[in-house]
Amino acid sequence: LILIIVYVTNFFKAFFFEAVVTVNLTALLVLTTLFISVSGALPPTAYVKMIDVWLIFAQLVPFFEVLLHTFMDNMRVEGDREINHHGKKVKIGKDGKPIHDEDDSESSTLFSRSTSKTMLMSGGRVSPRTTYKGEEVGDLRDVRLIARNEREEVDARKEFYENTINDVYWIKFGEFTARVLIPCFVLSFAAIYWGYGLSQYMGDF
């Protein structure tokens, strides 16, 4: 059942990356606790028991799922965007490096202490833009990613992923691996494991 829940996370939307990682790590924690509990309840032996092989294999599945989804998320490169860098607007290029403009004056200030109070709106929502000296100076999409209002945060996260530039080949490869290759490998291992185990069990009679 735990491995089925782990597999279902492969069908989450891309902007629920944090949820995918959280579910997989929680499953890994549960499987590790189960492994320790079972190992402590069985008599110690000099050889590796079959149940140890199964539980260790089960732990590897969510571990590799986290690695795979992290790789896929890393293949989603953000386009040109503006971020807050020490109170200044800094434009970030597609390569992740800052683009320095000739005008680096005070007019590029993202927000000051006096204007930062206007970021939060009613209901815990964050205003998508703020003003400085009466002018709009920056996209606060990144600030909305940590808004107290859950709907505001989800919308900002969805917008964030929609503005990314995806490496289509590796994204498709990752999805195929997560949804097809890993389940096939798990089912193949389960068939071999239980086939061998039952053959040894029936051979004792």
PDB file of C-alpha atoms in Angstrom:
ATOM      1  CA  LEU A   1       0.000   0.000   0.000  1.00  0.00           C
ATOM      2  CA  ILE A   2       2.830   2.394   0.831  1.00  0.00           C
ATOM      3  CA  LEU A   3       4.506   1.758  -2.525  1.00  0.00           C
ATOM      4  CA  ILE A   4       1.194   2.378  -4.301  1.00  0.00           C
ATOM      5  CA  ILE A   5       0.926   5.761  -2.575  1.00  0.00           C
ATOM      6  CA  VAL A   6       4.508   6.499  -3.637  1.00  0.00           C
ATOM      7  CA  TYR A   7       3.633   5.625  -7.234  1.00  0.00           C
ATOM      8  CA  VAL A   8       0.545   7.854  -7.227  1.00  0.00           C
ATOM      9  CA  THR A   9       2.735  10.906  -6.552  1.00  0.00           C
ATOM     10  CA  ASN A  10       4.037  10.584 -10.121  1.00  0.00           C
ATOM     11  CA  PHE A  11       0.694  11.937 -11.322  1.00  0.00           C
ATOM     12  CA  PHE A  12       0.756  15.099  -9.194  1.00  0.00           C
ATOM     13  CA  LYS A  13       0.934  18.416 -11.027  1.00  0.00           C
ATOM     14  CA  ALA A  14       4.426  19.824 -11.525  1.00  0.00           C
ATOM     15  CA  PHE A  15       3.813  22.763  -9.183  1.00  0.00           C
ATOM     16  CA  PHE A  16       3.099  20.313  -6.319  1.00  0.00           C
ATOM     17  CA  PHE A  17       6.788  19.348  -6.231  1.00  0.00           C
ATOM     18  CA  GLU A  18       6.992  19.960  -2.482  1.00  0.00           C
ATOM     19  CA  ALA A  19       4.046  17.628  -1.875  1.00  0.00           C
ATOM     20  CA  VAL A  20       5.665  14.913  -3.994  1.00  0.00           C
ATOM     21  CA  VAL A  21       8.895  15.102  -2.007  1.00  0.00           C
ATOM     22  CA  THR A  22       7.023  15.227   1.303  1.00  0.00           C
ATOM     23  CA  VAL A  23       4.938  12.130   0.538  1.00  0.00           C
ATOM     24  CA  ASN A  24       7.969  10.144  -0.638  1.00  0.00           C
ATOM     25  CA  LEU A  25      10.097  11.107   2.350  1.00  0.00           C
ATOM     26  CA  THR A  26       7.240  10.268   4.721  1.00  0.00           C
ATOM     27  CA  ALA A  27       6.886   6.867   3.044  1.00  0.00           C
ATOM     28  CA  LEU A  28      10.648   6.355   3.376  1.00  0.00           C
ATOM     29  CA  LEU A  29      10.444   7.207   7.084  1.00  0.00           C
ATOM     30  CA  VAL A  30       7.578   4.752   7.618  1.00  0.00           C
ATOM     31  CA  LEU A  31       9.388   1.969   5.755  1.00  0.00           C
ATOM     32  CA  THR A  32      12.582   2.608   7.719  1.00  0.00           C
ATOM     33  CA  THR A  33      10.682   2.456  11.010  1.00  0.00           C
ATOM     34  CA  LEU A  34       9.014  -0.770   9.870  1.00  0.00           C
ATOM     35  CA  PHE A  35      12.382  -2.239   8.891  1.00  0.00           C
ATOM     36  CA  ILE A  36      13.910  -1.422  12.282  1.00  0.00           C
ATOM     37  CA  SER A  37      10.859  -2.801  14.112  1.00  0.00           C
ATOM     38  CA  VAL A  38      10.812  -6.074  12.173  1.00  0.00           C
ATOM     39  CA  SER A  39      14.575  -6.546  12.415  1.00  0.00           C
ATOM     40  CA  GLY A  40      14.448  -6.039  16.177  1.00  0.00           C
ATOM     41  CA  ALA A  41      11.643  -8.557  16.602  1.00  0.00           C
ATOM     42  CA  LEU A  42      13.430 -11.341  14.709  1.00  0.00           C
ATOM     43  CA  PRO A  43      16.349 -13.373  16.081  1.00  0.00           C
ATOM     44  CA  PRO A  44      19.769 -12.106  14.925  1.00  0.00           C
ATOM     45  CA  THR A  45      21.472 -14.165  12.222  1.00  0.00           C
ATOM     46  CA  ALA A  46      24.816 -14.060  10.431  1.00  0.00           C
ATOM     47  CA  TYR A  47      23.108 -14.025   7.039  1.00  0.00           C
ATOM     48  CA  VAL A  48      20.687 -11.614   5.389  1.00  0.00           C
ATOM     49  CA  LYS A  49      17.067 -12.694   5.792  1.00  0.00           C
ATOM     50  CA  MET A  50      14.516 -12.573   2.990  1.00  0.00           C
ATOM     51  CA  ILE A  51      12.404 -10.048   4.875  1.00  0.00           C
ATOM     52  CA  ASP A  52      15.465  -7.775   5.113  1.00  0.00           C
ATOM     53  CA  VAL A  53      15.899  -7.898   1.334  1.00  0.00           C
ATOM     54  CA  TRP A  54      12.248  -6.996   0.755  1.00  0.00           C
ATOM     55  CA  LEU A  55      12.164  -4.089   3.233  1.00  0.00           C
ATOM     56  CA  ILE A  56      15.482  -2.639   2.029  1.00  0.00           C
ATOM     57  CA  PHE A  57      14.239  -2.820  -1.562  1.00  0.00           C
ATOM     58  CA  ALA A  58      10.993  -1.086  -0.532  1.00  0.00           C
ATOM     59  CA  GLN A  59      13.015   1.757   1.012  1.00  0.00           C
ATOM     60  CA  LEU A  60      14.940   2.280  -2.209  1.00  0.00           C
ATOM     61  CA  VAL A  61      11.768   3.003  -4.213  1.00  0.00           C
ATOM     62  CA  PRO A  62      10.776   6.325  -2.530  1.00  0.00           C
ATOM     63  CA  PHE A  63      14.467   7.251  -2.300  1.00  0.00           C
ATOM     64  CA  PHE A  64      14.926   7.011  -6.072  1.00  0.00           C
ATOM     65  CA  GLU A  65      11.558   8.712  -6.625  1.00  0.00           C
ATOM     66  CA  VAL A  66      12.828  11.758  -4.728  1.00  0.00           C
ATOM     67  CA  LEU A  67      16.035  11.793  -6.767  1.00  0.00           C
ATOM     68  CA  LEU A  68      14.090  11.457 -10.011  1.00  0.00           C
ATOM     69  CA  HIS A  69      11.598  14.229  -9.245  1.00  0.00           C
ATOM     70  CA  THR A  70      14.423  16.491  -8.088  1.00  0.00           C
ATOM     71  CA  PHE A  71      16.184  15.887 -11.403  1.00  0.00           C
ATOM     72  CA  MET A  72      12.976  16.620 -13.329  1.00  0.00           C
ATOM     73  CA  ASP A  73      12.385  19.824 -11.370  1.00  0.00           C
ATOM     74  CA  ASN A  74      15.950  20.887 -12.084  1.00  0.00           C
ATOM     75  CA  MET A  75      15.226  20.506 -15.811  1.00  0.00           C
ATOM     76  CA  ARG A  76      12.571  23.221 -15.546  1.00  0.00           C
ATOM     77  CA  VAL A  77      14.632  26.362 -16.086  1.00  0.00           C
ATOM     78  CA  GLU A  78      13.091  29.699 -15.249  1.00  0.00           C
ATOM     79  CA  GLY A  79      12.907  32.344 -17.935  1.00  0.00           C
ATOM     80  CA  ASP A  80      13.918  35.962 -17.430  1.00  0.00           C
ATOM     81  CA  ARG A  81      12.527  37.162 -14.135  1.00  0.00           C
ATOM     82  CA  GLU A  82      13.105  39.797 -11.477  1.00  0.00           C
ATOM     83  CA  ILE A  83      14.045  38.968  -7.907  1.00  0.00           C
ATOM     84  CA  ASN A  84      14.780  40.932  -4.777  1.00  0.00           C
ATOM     85  CA  HIS A  85      18.519  41.133  -4.109  1.00  0.00           C
ATOM     86  CA  HIS A  86      19.301  43.167  -0.981  1.00  0.00           C
ATOM     87  CA  GLY A  87      16.358  45.462  -1.631  1.00  0.00           C
ATOM     88  CA  LYS A  88      17.205  45.931  -5.316  1.00  0.00           C
ATOM     89  CA  LYS A  89      15.502  44.589  -8.412  1.00  0.00           C
ATOM     90  CA  VAL A  90      17.810  42.144 -10.178  1.00  0.00           C
ATOM     91  CA  LYS A  91      16.863  40.562 -13.488  1.00  0.00           C
ATOM     92  CA  ILE A  92      17.842  36.912 -13.792  1.00  0.00           C
ATOM     93  CA  GLY A  93      18.511  35.441 -17.219  1.00  0.00           C
ATOM     94  CA  LYS A  94      17.660  31.975 -18.496  1.00  0.00           C
ATOM     95  CA  ASP A  95      21.103  30.763 -17.451  1.00  0.00           C
ATOM     96  CA  GLY A  96      20.376  31.672 -13.826  1.00  0.00           C
ATOM     97  CA  LYS A  97      22.910  34.518 -13.772  1.00  0.00           C
ATOM     98  CA  PRO A  98      21.985  38.123 -12.954  1.00  0.00           C
ATOM     99  CA  ILE A  99      21.652  40.622 -15.788  1.00  0.00           C
ATOM    100  CA  HIS A 100      23.132  43.940 -14.701  1.00  0.00           C
ATOM    101  CA  ASP A 101      21.519  47.065 -16.107  1.00  0.00           C
ATOM    102  CA  GLU A 102      23.400  50.293 -16.546  1.00  0.00           C
ATOM    103  CA  ASP A 103      20.914  52.058 -14.305  1.00  0.00           C
ATOM    104  CA  ASP A 104      21.641  50.824 -10.796  1.00  0.00           C
ATOM    105  CA  SER A 105      20.192  53.818  -9.020  1.00  0.00           C
ATOM    106  CA  GLU A 106      17.760  54.042  -6.139  1.00  0.00           C
ATOM    107  CA  SER A 107      14.850  53.794  -8.578  1.00  0.00           C
ATOM    108  CA  SER A 108      15.516  50.062  -8.829  1.00  0.00           C
ATOM    109  CA  THR A 109      14.699  49.543  -5.159  1.00  0.00           C
ATOM    110  CA  LEU A 110      12.142  46.788  -4.843  1.00  0.00           C
ATOM    111  CA  PHE A 111      10.512  47.979  -1.643  1.00  0.00           C
ATOM    112  CA  SER A 112      11.395  49.868   1.489  1.00  0.00           C
ATOM    113  CA  ARG A 113      10.360  49.475   5.104  1.00  0.00           C
ATOM    114  CA  SER A 114       7.563  51.996   4.621  1.00  0.00           C
ATOM    115  CA  THR A 115       6.115  50.200   1.596  1.00  0.00           C
ATOM    116  CA  SER A 116       6.613  46.632   2.784  1.00  0.00           C
ATOM    117  CA  LYS A 117       3.577  46.963   5.034  1.00  0.00           C
ATOM    118  CA  THR A 118       1.338  47.224   1.978  1.00  0.00           C
ATOM    119  CA  MET A 119       2.297  43.785   0.679  1.00  0.00           C
ATOM    120  CA  LEU A 120      -0.276  41.898   2.732  1.00  0.00           C
ATOM    121  CA  MET A 121      -3.883  42.347   1.773  1.00  0.00           C
ATOM    122  CA  SER A 122      -7.037  41.211   3.529  1.00  0.00           C
ATOM    123  CA  GLY A 123      -7.435  37.465   4.039  1.00  0.00           C
ATOM    124  CA  GLY A 124      -3.685  36.892   4.205  1.00  0.00           C
ATOM    125  CA  ARG A 125      -3.260  37.467   0.467  1.00  0.00           C
ATOM    126  CA  VAL A 126      -0.203  39.214  -0.902  1.00  0.00           C
ATOM    127  CA  SER A 127      -0.458  41.957  -3.475  1.00  0.00           C
ATOM    128  CA  PRO A 128       1.136  40.760  -6.746  1.00  0.00           C
ATOM    129  CA  ARG A 129       2.866  44.119  -7.170  1.00  0.00           C
ATOM    130  CA  THR A 130       4.008  46.842  -4.821  1.00  0.00           C
ATOM    131  CA  THR A 131       4.878  50.483  -5.307  1.00  0.00           C
ATOM    132  CA  TYR A 132       7.819  52.650  -4.461  1.00  0.00           C
ATOM    133  CA  LYS A 133       7.534  56.438  -4.632  1.00  0.00           C
ATOM    134  CA  GLY A 134       4.162  56.027  -6.327  1.00  0.00           C
ATOM    135  CA  GLU A 135       5.407  53.691  -9.064  1.00  0.00           C
ATOM    136  CA  GLU A 136       5.119  49.940  -9.505  1.00  0.00           C
ATOM    137  CA  VAL A 137       8.582  48.531  -9.139  1.00  0.00           C
ATOM    138  CA  GLY A 138       8.483  44.763  -8.994  1.00  0.00           C
ATOM    139  CA  ASP A 139       6.675  41.489  -9.460  1.00  0.00           C
ATOM    140  CA  LEU A 140       6.115  39.941  -6.054  1.00  0.00           C
ATOM    141  CA  ARG A 141       5.355  36.470  -7.379  1.00  0.00           C
ATOM    142  CA  ASP A 142       8.157  35.072  -5.226  1.00  0.00           C
ATOM    143  CA  VAL A 143       6.656  36.693  -2.135  1.00  0.00           C
ATOM    144  CA  ARG A 144       3.254  35.214  -2.906  1.00  0.00           C
ATOM    145  CA  LEU A 145       4.855  31.769  -2.863  1.00  0.00           C
ATOM    146  CA  ILE A 146       4.924  32.048   0.931  1.00  0.00           C
ATOM    147  CA  ALA A 147       1.558  33.766   1.372  1.00  0.00           C
ATOM    148  CA  ARG A 148      -0.575  32.724   4.334  1.00  0.00           C
ATOM    149  CA  ASN A 149      -3.553  32.284   2.046  1.00  0.00           C
ATOM    150  CA  GLU A 150      -3.268  28.768   0.600  1.00  0.00           C
ATOM    151  CA  ARG A 151      -5.109  29.566  -2.633  1.00  0.00           C
ATOM    152  CA  GLU A 152      -2.827  32.568  -3.195  1.00  0.00           C
ATOM    153  CA  GLU A 153       0.224  30.397  -2.632  1.00  0.00           C
ATOM    154  CA  VAL A 154      -0.977  27.639  -4.979  1.00  0.00           C
ATOM    155  CA  ASP A 155      -1.826  30.155  -7.721  1.00  0.00           C
ATOM    156  CA  ALA A 156       1.620  31.738  -7.387  1.00  0.00           C
ATOM    157  CA  ARG A 157       3.302  28.352  -7.536  1.00  0.00           C
ATOM    158  CA  LYS A 158       1.276  27.411 -10.626  1.00  0.00           C
ATOM    159  CA  GLU A 159       2.248  30.693 -12.295  1.00  0.00           C
ATOM    160  CA  PHE A 160       5.876  30.085 -11.350  1.00  0.00           C
ATOM    161  CA  TYR A 161       5.946  26.691 -13.091  1.00  0.00           C
ATOM    162  CA  GLU A 162       4.023  27.964 -16.116  1.00  0.00           C
ATOM    163  CA  ASN A 163       6.792  30.521 -16.698  1.00  0.00           C
ATOM    164  CA  THR A 164       9.561  27.936 -16.670  1.00  0.00           C
ATOM    165  CA  ILE A 165      11.351  26.672 -19.765  1.00  0.00           C
ATOM    166  CA  ASN A 166      11.203  22.875 -19.754  1.00  0.00           C
ATOM    167  CA  ASP A 167      13.805  20.552 -21.191  1.00  0.00           C
ATOM    168  CA  VAL A 168      11.106  18.468 -22.867  1.00  0.00           C
ATOM    169  CA  TYR A 169      13.275  15.429 -23.595  1.00  0.00           C
ATOM    170  CA  TRP A 170      14.471  14.918 -20.027  1.00  0.00           C
ATOM    171  CA  ILE A 171      11.075  15.784 -18.537  1.00  0.00           C
ATOM    172  CA  LYS A 172       9.405  13.150 -20.733  1.00  0.00           C
ATOM    173  CA  PHE A 173      12.174  10.684 -19.934  1.00  0.00           C
ATOM    174  CA  GLY A 174      11.705  11.288 -16.213  1.00  0.00           C
ATOM    175  CA  GLU A 175       7.941  10.861 -16.437  1.00  0.00           C
ATOM    176  CA  PHE A 176       8.348   7.641 -18.433  1.00  0.00           C
ATOM    177  CA  THR A 177      10.863   6.332 -15.907  1.00  0.00           C
ATOM    178  CA  ALA A 178       8.658   7.197 -12.930  1.00  0.00           C
ATOM    179  CA  ARG A 179       5.387   5.943 -14.413  1.00  0.00           C
ATOM    180  CA  VAL A 180       6.562   2.912 -16.424  1.00  0.00           C
ATOM    181  CA  LEU A 181      10.142   1.756 -15.809  1.00  0.00           C
ATOM    182  CA  ILE A 182      10.161   1.893 -11.995  1.00  0.00           C
ATOM    183  CA  PRO A 183       6.765   0.113 -11.626  1.00  0.00           C
ATOM    184  CA  CYS A 184       7.908  -2.576 -14.093  1.00  0.00           C
ATOM    185  CA  PHE A 185      11.118  -3.047 -12.136  1.00  0.00           C
ATOM    186  CA  VAL A 186       9.199  -3.253  -8.838  1.00  0.00           C
ATOM    187  CA  LEU A 187       6.753  -5.819 -10.245  1.00  0.00           C
ATOM    188  CA  SER A 188       9.599  -7.853 -11.759  1.00  0.00           C
ATOM    189  CA  PHE A 189      11.475  -7.874  -8.473  1.00  0.00           C
ATOM    190  CA  ALA A 190       8.313  -8.836  -6.579  1.00  0.00           C
ATOM    191  CA  ALA A 191       7.636 -11.730  -8.965  1.00  0.00           C
ATOM    192  CA  ILE A 192      11.221 -13.023  -8.654  1.00  0.00           C
ATOM    193  CA  TYR A 193      11.286 -12.493  -4.893  1.00  0.00           C
ATOM    194  CA  TRP A 194       8.007 -14.231  -4.126  1.00  0.00           C
ATOM    195  CA  GLY A 195       8.627 -16.935  -6.729  1.00  0.00           C
ATOM    196  CA  TYR A 196      11.975 -17.808  -5.179  1.00  0.00           C
ATOM    197  CA  GLY A 197      10.636 -17.537  -1.643  1.00  0.00           C
ATOM    198  CA  LEU A 198       7.621 -19.743  -2.279  1.00  0.00           C
ATOM    199  CA  SER A 199       9.747 -22.308  -4.121  1.00  0.00           C
ATOM    200  CA  GLN A 200      12.063 -22.557  -1.127  1.00  0.00           C
ATOM    201  CA  TYR A 201       9.103 -22.756   1.220  1.00  0.00           C
ATOM    202  CA  MET A 202       7.336 -25.467  -0.752  1.00  0.00           C
ATOM    203  CA  GLY A 203      10.575 -27.401  -1.139  1.00  0.00           C
ATOM    204  CA  ASP A 204      10.754 -27.936   2.606  1.00  0.00           C
ATOM    205  CA  PHE A 205       7.653 -30.158   2.503  1.00  0.00           C
TER     206      PHE A 205
END
